[in-house]
XYZ file of C-alpha atoms in Angstrom:
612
model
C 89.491 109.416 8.761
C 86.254 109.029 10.056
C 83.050 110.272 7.790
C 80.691 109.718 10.042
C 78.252 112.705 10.690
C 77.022 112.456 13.493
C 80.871 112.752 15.292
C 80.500 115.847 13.156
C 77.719 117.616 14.214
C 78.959 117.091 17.949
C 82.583 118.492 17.156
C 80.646 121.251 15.927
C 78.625 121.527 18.896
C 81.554 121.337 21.520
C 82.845 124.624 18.949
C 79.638 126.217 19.976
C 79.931 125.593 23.634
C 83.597 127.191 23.908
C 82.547 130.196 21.848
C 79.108 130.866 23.620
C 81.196 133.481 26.069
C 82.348 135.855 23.562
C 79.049 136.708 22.849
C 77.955 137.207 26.390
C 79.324 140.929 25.909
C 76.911 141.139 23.110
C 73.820 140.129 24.902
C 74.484 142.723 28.419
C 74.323 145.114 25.991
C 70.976 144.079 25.088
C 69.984 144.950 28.333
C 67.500 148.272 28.654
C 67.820 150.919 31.484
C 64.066 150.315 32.308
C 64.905 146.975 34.421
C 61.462 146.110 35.267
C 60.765 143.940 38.020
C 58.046 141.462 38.977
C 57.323 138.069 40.908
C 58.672 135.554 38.973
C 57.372 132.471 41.650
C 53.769 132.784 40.259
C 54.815 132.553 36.412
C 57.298 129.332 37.726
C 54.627 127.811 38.941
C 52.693 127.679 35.816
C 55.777 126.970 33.645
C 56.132 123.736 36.083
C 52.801 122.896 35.780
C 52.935 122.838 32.106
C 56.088 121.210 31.779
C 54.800 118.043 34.432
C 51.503 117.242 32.580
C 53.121 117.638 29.048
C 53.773 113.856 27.242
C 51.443 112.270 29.661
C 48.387 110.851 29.487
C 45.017 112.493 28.395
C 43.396 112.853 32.305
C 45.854 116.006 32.362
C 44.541 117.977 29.424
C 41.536 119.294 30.750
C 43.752 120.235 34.194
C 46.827 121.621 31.936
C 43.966 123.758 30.268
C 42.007 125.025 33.836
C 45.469 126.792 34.202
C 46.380 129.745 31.649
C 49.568 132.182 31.496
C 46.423 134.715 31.632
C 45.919 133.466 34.918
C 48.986 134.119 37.001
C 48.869 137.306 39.254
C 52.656 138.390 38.579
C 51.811 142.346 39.185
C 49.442 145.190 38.706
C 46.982 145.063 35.461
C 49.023 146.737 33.659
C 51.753 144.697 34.626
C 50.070 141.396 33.655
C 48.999 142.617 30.112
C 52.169 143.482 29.422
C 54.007 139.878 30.513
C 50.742 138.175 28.473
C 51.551 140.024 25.598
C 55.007 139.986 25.683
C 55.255 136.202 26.577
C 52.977 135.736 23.509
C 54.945 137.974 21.416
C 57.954 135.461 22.077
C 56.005 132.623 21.042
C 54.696 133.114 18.496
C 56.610 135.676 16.584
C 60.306 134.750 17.240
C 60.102 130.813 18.417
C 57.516 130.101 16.735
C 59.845 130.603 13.393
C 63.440 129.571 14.577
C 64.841 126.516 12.683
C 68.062 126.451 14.438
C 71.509 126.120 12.336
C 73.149 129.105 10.829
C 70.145 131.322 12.675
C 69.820 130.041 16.215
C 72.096 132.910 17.486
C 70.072 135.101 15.558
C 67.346 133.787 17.188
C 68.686 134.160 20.754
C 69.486 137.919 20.329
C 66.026 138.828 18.730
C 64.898 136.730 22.226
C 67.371 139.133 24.161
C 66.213 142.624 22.427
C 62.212 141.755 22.982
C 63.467 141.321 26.765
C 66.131 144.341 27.024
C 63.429 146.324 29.955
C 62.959 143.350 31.674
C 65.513 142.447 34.939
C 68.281 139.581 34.555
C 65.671 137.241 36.555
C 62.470 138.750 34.334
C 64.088 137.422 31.044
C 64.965 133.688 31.775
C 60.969 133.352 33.351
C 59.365 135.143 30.561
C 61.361 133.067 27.500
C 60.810 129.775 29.463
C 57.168 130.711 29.586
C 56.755 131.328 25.979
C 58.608 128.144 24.723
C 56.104 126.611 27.720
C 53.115 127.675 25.571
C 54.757 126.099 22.393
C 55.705 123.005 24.357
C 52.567 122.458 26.089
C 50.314 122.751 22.592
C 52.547 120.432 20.655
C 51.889 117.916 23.540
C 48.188 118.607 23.243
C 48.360 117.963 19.668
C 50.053 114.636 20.194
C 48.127 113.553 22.852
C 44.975 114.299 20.782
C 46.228 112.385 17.767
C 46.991 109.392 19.598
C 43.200 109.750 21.444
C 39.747 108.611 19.464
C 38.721 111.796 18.599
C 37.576 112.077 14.924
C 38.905 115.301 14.155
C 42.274 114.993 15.249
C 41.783 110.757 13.305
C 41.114 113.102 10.156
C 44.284 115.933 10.857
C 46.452 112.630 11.735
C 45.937 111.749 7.852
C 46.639 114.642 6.388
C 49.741 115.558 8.530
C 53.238 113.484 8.778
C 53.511 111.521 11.579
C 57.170 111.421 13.673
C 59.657 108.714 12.967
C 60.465 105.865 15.559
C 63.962 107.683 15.555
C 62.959 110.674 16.943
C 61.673 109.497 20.045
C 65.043 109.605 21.416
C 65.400 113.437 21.105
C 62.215 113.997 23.158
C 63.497 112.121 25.829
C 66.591 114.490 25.554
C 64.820 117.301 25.274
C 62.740 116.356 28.526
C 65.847 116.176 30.760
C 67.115 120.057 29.149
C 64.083 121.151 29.463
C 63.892 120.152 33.478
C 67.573 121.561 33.328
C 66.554 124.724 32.313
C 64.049 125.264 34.689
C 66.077 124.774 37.883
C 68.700 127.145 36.375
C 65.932 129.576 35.673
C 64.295 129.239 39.545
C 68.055 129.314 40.921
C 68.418 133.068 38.960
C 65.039 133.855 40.462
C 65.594 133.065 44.073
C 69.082 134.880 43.785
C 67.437 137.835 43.006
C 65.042 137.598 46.316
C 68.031 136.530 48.407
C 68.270 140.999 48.102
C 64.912 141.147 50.217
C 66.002 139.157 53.268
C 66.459 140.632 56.184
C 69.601 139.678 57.032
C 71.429 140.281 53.538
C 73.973 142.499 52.832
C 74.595 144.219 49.547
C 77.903 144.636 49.519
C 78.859 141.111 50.205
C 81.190 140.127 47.619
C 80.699 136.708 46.849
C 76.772 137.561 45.839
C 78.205 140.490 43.834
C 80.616 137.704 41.878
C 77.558 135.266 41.342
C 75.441 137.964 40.212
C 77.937 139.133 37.458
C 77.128 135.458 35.622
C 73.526 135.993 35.702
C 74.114 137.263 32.193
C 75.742 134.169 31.017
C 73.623 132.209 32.587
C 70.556 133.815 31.322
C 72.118 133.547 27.826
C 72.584 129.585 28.200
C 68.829 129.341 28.767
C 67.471 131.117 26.223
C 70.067 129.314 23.674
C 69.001 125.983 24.942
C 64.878 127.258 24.755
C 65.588 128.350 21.016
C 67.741 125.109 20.167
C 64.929 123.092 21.217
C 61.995 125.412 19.956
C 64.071 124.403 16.706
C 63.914 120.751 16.969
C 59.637 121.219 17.944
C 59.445 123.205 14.707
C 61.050 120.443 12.555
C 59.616 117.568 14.651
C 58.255 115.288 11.992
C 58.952 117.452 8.630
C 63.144 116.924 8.701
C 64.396 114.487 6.059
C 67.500 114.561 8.232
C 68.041 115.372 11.724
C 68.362 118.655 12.350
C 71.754 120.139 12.991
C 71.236 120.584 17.169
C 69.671 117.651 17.416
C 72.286 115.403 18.497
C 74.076 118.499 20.754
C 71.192 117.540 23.306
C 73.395 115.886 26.044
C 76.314 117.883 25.465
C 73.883 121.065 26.255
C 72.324 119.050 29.132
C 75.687 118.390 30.666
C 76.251 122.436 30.281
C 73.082 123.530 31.774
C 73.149 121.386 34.735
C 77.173 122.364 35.617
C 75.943 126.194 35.439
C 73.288 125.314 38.117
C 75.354 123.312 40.238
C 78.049 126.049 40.266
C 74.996 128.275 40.875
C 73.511 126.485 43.607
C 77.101 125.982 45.438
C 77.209 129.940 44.902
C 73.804 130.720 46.198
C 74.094 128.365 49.202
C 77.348 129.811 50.484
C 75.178 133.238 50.192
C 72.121 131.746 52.561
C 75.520 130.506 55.071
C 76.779 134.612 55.044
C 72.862 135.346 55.583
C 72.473 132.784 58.204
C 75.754 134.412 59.790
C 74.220 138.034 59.698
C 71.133 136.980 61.632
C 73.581 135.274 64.229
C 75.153 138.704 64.459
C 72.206 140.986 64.403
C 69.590 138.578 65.729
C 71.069 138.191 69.252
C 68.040 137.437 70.763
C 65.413 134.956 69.498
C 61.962 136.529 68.231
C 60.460 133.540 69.148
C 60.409 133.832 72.872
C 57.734 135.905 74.268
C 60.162 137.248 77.258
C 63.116 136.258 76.305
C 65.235 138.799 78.688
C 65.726 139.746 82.087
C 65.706 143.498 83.383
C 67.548 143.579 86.650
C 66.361 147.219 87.486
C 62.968 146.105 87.617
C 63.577 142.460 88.358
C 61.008 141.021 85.847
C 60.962 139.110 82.462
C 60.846 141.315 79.222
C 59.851 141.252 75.801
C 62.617 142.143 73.272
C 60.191 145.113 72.288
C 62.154 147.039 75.163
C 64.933 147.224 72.667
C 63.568 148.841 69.771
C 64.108 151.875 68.808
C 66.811 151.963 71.207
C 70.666 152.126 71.091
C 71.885 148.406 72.447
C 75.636 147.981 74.328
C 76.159 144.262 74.577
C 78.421 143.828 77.577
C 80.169 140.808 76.777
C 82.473 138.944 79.206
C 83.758 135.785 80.360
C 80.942 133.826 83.155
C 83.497 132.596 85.240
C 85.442 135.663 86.408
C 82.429 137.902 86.252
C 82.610 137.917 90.207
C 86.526 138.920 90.199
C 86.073 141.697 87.657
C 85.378 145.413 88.965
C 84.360 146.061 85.348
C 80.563 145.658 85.625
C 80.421 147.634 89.084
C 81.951 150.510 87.177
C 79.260 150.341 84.293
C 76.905 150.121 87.413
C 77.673 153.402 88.241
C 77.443 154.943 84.693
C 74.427 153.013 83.958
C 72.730 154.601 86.952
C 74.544 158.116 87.609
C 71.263 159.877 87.394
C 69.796 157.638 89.744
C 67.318 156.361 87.556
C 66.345 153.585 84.796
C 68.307 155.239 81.093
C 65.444 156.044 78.716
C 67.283 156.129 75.379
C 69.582 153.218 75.991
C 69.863 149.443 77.174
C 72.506 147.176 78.333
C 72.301 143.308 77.558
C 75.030 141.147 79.088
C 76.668 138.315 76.660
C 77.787 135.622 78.977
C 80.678 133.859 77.533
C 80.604 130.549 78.235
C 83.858 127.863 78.611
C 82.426 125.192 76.594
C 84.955 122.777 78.724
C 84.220 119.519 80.002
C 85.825 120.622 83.330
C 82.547 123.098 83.711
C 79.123 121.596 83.642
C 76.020 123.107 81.841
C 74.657 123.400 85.942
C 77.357 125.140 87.075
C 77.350 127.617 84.487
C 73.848 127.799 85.132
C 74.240 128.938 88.762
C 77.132 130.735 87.969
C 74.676 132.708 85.512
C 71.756 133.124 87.973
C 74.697 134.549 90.933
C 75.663 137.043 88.684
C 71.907 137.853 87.187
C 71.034 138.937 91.141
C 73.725 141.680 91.053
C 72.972 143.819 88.318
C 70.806 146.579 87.053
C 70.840 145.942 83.697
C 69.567 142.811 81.207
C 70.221 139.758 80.710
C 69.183 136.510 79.132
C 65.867 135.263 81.056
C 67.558 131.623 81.388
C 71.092 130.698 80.158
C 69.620 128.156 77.739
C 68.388 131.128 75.280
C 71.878 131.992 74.753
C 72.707 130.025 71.003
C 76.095 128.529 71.140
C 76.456 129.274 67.999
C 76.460 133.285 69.342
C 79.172 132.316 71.428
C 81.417 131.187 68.735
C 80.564 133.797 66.298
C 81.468 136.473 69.081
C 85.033 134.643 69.833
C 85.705 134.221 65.880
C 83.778 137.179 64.228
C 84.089 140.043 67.179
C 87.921 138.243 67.951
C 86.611 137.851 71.901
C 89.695 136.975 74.144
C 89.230 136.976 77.542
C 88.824 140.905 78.563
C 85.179 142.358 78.766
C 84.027 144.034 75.453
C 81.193 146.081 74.542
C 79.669 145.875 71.044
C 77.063 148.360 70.060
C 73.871 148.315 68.036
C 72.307 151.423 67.289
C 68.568 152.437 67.050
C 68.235 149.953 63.536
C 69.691 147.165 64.865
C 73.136 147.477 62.957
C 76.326 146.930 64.488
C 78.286 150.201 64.648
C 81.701 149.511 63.236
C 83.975 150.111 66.724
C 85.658 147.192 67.313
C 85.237 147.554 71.297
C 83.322 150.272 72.787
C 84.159 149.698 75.851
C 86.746 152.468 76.674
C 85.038 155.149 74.846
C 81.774 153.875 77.599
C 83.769 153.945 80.291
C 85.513 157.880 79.473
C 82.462 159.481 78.230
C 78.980 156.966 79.128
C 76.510 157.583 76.978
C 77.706 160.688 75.669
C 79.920 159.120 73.680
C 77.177 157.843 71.143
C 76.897 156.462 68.388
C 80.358 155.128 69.501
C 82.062 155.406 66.033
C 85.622 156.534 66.078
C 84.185 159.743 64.414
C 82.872 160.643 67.473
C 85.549 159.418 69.752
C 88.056 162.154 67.806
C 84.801 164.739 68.486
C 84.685 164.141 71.982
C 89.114 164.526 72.374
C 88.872 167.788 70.434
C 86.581 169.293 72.660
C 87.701 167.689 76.154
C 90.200 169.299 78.376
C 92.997 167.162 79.500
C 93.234 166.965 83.428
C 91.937 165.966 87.133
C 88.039 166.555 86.340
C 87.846 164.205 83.350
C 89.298 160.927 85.724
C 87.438 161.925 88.282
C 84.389 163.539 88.366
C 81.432 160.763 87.717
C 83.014 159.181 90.229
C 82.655 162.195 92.691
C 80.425 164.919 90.996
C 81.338 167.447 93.726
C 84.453 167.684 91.992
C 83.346 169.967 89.338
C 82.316 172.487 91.428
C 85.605 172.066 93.477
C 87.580 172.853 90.185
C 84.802 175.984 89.451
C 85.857 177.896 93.398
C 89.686 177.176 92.161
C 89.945 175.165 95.112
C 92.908 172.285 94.816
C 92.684 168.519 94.597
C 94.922 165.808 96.467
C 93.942 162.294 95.577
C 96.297 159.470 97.367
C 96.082 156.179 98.127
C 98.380 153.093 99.988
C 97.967 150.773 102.282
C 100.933 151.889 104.357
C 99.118 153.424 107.351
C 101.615 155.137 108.908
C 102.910 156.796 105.882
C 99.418 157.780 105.227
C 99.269 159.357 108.758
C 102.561 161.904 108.229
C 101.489 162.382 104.775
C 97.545 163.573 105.414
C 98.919 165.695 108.217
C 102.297 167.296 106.782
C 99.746 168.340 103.377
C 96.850 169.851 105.518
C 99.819 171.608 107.641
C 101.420 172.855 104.590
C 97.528 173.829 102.785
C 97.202 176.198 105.699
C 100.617 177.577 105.571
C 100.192 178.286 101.706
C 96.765 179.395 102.314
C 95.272 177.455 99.866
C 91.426 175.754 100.119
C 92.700 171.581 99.619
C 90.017 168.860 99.377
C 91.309 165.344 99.521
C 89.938 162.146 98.201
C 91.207 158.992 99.722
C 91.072 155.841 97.053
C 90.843 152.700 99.298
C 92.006 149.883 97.852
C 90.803 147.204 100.058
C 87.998 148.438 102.071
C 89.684 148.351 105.267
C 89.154 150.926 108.217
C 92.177 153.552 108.816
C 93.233 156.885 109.582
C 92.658 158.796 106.070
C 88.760 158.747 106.258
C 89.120 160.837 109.158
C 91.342 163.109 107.459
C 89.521 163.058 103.814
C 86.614 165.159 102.307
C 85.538 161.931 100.427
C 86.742 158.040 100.999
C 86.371 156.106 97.776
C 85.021 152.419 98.660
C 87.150 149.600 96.487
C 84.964 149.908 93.800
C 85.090 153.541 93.262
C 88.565 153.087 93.278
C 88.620 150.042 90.657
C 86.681 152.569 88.600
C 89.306 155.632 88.694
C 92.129 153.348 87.597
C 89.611 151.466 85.277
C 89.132 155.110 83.167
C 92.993 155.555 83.189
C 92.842 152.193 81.720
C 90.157 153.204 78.742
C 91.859 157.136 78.641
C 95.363 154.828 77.738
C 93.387 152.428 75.127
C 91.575 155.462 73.688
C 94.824 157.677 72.690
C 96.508 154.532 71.425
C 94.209 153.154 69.479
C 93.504 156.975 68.127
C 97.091 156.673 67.030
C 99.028 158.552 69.747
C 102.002 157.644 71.174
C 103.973 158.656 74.218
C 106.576 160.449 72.315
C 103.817 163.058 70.869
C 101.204 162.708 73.399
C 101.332 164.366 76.996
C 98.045 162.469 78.062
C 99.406 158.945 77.461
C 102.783 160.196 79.618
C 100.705 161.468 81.890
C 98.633 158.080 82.443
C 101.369 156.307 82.032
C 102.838 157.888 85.076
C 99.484 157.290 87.034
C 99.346 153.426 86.162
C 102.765 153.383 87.419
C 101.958 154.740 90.913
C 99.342 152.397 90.883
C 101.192 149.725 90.098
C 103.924 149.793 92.780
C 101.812 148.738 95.387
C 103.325 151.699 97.732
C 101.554 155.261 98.430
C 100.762 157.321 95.715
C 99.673 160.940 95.314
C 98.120 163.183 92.773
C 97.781 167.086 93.480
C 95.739 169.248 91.067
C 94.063 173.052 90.705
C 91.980 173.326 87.690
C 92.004 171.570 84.368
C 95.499 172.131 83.803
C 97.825 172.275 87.057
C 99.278 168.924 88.008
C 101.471 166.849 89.733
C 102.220 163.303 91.005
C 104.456 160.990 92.476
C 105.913 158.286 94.558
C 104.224 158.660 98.468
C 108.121 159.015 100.219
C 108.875 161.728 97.180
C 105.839 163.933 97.449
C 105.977 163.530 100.957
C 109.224 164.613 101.216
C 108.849 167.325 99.339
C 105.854 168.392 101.728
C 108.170 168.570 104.435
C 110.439 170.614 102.813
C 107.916 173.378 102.078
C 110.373 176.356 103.412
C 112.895 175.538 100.728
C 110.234 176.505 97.978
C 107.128 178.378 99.537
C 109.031 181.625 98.111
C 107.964 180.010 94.292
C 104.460 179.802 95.435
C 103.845 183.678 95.051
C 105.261 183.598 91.516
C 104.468 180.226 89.885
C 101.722 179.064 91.857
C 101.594 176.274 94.910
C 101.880 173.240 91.728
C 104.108 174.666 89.387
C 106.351 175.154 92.468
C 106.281 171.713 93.770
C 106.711 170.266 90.740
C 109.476 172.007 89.933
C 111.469 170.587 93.025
């Protein structure tokens, strides 16, 4: 069996360090509703300061003195009394007559209850700044008696000196003590992390660090009052004092807390440093940073605030195959002038492949600048890489053109692509939430108009004077020949006003221009099929599906047409009449008017030929 007493004391002191958490409950509840704040960096600084000139040579007294607790700026003057008293208070009144053993935890909750209105950060500064004061005077005192000044020759005889033994503990104590203080700065800059810009409170792995503040908090002020203890013995102790030899056990607990801590608060600054990727597109560094196309000069990112942003993102190397940003062309500029209330910024994705070099992106990049109306990057090299990979990983980028929006703060609104709602509804589809995109189907009427009336406006007032709507396409010319003339024949036989809209697929000359109130050029075409496209994406990502959903059938139908690669043909009166099909069906049909111009009377000239 072994007797000796110091393996004692540090059995007993392991038994503390398990059973220090089931008192943590005890000291939240310590904690007042007032939760007053203040800067804790000014009061740090001092504690520091004390703590670095303490044990060392006389040329710092008369520096360690030219800087006072009454000195620090922490608030208001009402503020600063109150931390000067209260620091004080702790000092002198509760440290100033711990003596550790049975009463240290005694100690540490009288510590807690004079800090209960103080915030988590507020209590670990203010109790390291009172021990501070005790801790810098004792070293004063010793410096003093080991100087030539007479009066502290004559206190040196009258008071016991410390034993050669001792030395050891301060040495100990030094290295807590320095423990301590990073734990207590690492609390304190947690706290500020909540005033950066790019933080967000609700990000759960600050909320889990923050929940050990308490424990944290409590591990400091035990370890401030344990060696406040061994200061108030120092010298008087006929035997060590019970903590005493718990010093490198409480060392090796203080310093695991703030490495956890600073692992914790570092993978915080990471998710802060990802934020600002997301939201900080653009960096506030350049002085013109982007490009405006409409005006064909550099800009200053100030043209952005206060404004709702769509980033148009997209791959660089098939931006000249894609009809997508001609359609966004004509949305962007539909009223024929520069949108007040809105921007667009294009996100180049970029291959990041050996096979393409940084120059050809580059020219790539500058081709593709020339052609539109919106913004852009001023150079290529202002784009961060480490955008590009946030986009593919974060925003889940593949390899079709998105559109992510920030509204008038800066935030991202949570849509994961905008770009079909854009494309439906332009701008007055904002904020772009899926709120509003179930706003905008409850109101809208299902039919002709919504596909295709940005495209040609006159269509609206078309559908107002009742008049009907015949919008083909194919490449076939000879079917389109019999097919524009047996539908104008038959129009004039059913006495019905018909406007027709030829979508040209490849911008080649032929016979239906001649024939058509309006030609769509191969663009305006892309765009028709490109808003069937978002209409589809829209209902299906609302939920719908074919089986309950008469637009999706409907669409489906029209992406079919489209798809065959033969002539097509869509005849409409109103919002709700319609009817399409194959080119040989409807135009057979057509030519078989006399079997069913009798149902024309009755159901009306659509109704009628759909029904054959």
């Amino acid at each position: 069996m072994d007797d000796d007493p110091s393996t004692g004391n540090q059995e007993q002191g392991k038994t503390h360090l398990i059973m220090a958490d089931a008192v943590i409950k005890t000291i939240e509840a310590t904690h007042g509703m007032d939760n007053f704040e203040f800067s804790t960096q000014p009061l740090l600084s001092v504690i520091e300061h004390i703590f670095s000139l303490s044990a060392h040579d006389a040329k710092g007294i008369g520096e360690m003195r030219s800087t006072s607790v009454g000195d620090v700026k922490v608030g208001d003057e009402r503020m600063q009394k109150r931390l000067v008293l209260k620091i004080n208070a702790i000092s002198w009144e509760i440290l100033g007559n711990c003596s550790g053993g049975e009463n240290m935890h005694e100690t540490v909750l009288a510590v807690f209850n004079a800090l209960s209105p103080f915030f988590w950060a507020g209590k670990g500064a203010i109790a390291l700044a009172a021990f501070a004061v005790n801790y810098g005077e004792f070293w004063l005192v010793e410096q003093l008696r080991s100087s030539n000044n007479p009066v502290a020759q004559s206190l040196a005889s009258l008071e016991p000196l410390p034993r050669d033994e001792q030395r050891t503990m301060f040495e100990d104590m030094s290295r807590l003590v320095e423990g301590i203080l990073k734990l207590t700065k690492c609390i304190c800059e947690s706290f500020n992390l909540q005033s950066h810009k790019y933080f967000k409170p609700d990000e759960p792995l600050y909320n889990t660090m923050m929940a050990l503040i308490p424990e944290y908090t409590y591990w400091i002020i035990r370890s401030i009052v344990i060696s406040q203890s061994n200061l108030n013995a120092y010298g008087y102790t006929t035997s060590s004092n019970i903590e005493t030899s718990n010093f490198s056990m409480l060392v090796e607990k203080v310093n695991e807390l703030f490495s956890a801590m600073r692992s914790q608060l570092d993978l915080c600054y990471q998710k802060v440093e990802n934020n600002r990727k997301r939201e900080a597109l653009i960096s506030e560094d350049e002085d013109m940073p982007l490009y405006d196309g409409y005006t064909q000069t550099p800009v200053s990112i100030e043209l952005l605030r206060k404004k709702t942003v769509l980033l148009y993102i997209s791959e660089l190397k098939h931006m000249d195959r894609s009809p997508v940003p001609s359609i966004i062309s004509e949305i962007y500029h539909a009223t024929g002038k520069k949108p007040e209330n809105y921007e667009i910024l294009w996100v180049p994705m970029l291959e990041r492949s050996p096979k393409t070099s940084p120059e050809k992106e580059k020219t790539m990049f500058n081709e593709q600048q020339k052609k539109m109306k919106w913004l852009s990057f001023r150079d290529l090299s202002l784009l961060d890489p480490a955008i590009v990979e946030y986009i593919e990983i974060e925003w889940q980028f593949k390899k079709e053109p998105m559109i992510k929006v920030l509204d008038q703060q800066g935030r991202l609104v949570k849509n994961h692509d905008a770009m079909h709602m854009f494309l439906i509804w332009g701008t007055s589809a904002e904020p772009f939430t899926g709120k509003r995109e179930a706003e905008l189907w409850a109101k809208e009427t299902w039919g002709f108009p919504l596909l295709i009336n940005s495209i040609v406006p006159s269509t609206i007032d078309w559908v107002k004077e009742g008049k009907y709507i015949c919008l083909y396409g194919g490449e076939n010319s000879e079917w389109i020949q019999k097919f524009t003339g047996t539908i104008l024949d038959v129009s004039k036989q059913a006495q019905i006003q018909l406007m027709m809209i030829y979508a040209n697929q490849n911008d080649g000359k032929n016979n239906a221009a001649a024939t058509s109130n309006v030609t769509l050029d191969r663009m305006q075409t892309f765009t028709f099929w490109g808003r069937l496209q978002s209409v589809w994406q829209s209902r299906v990502q609302s939920g719908m599906s074919p089986e309950s959903d008469e637009i999706i059938r409907d669409v489906f139908k029209m992406i079919s047409l489209y798809s065959s690669g033969r002539g097509w043909a869509i005849i409409s009166k109103g919002t709700k009449e319609m009817t399409m099909g194959m080119g040989d069906t409807v135009l057979k049909a057509l030519s078989e008017y006399d079997k069913w111009k009798g149902f024309v009377v009755g159901k009306g000239f659509v109704p009628a030929l759909e029904s054959i």
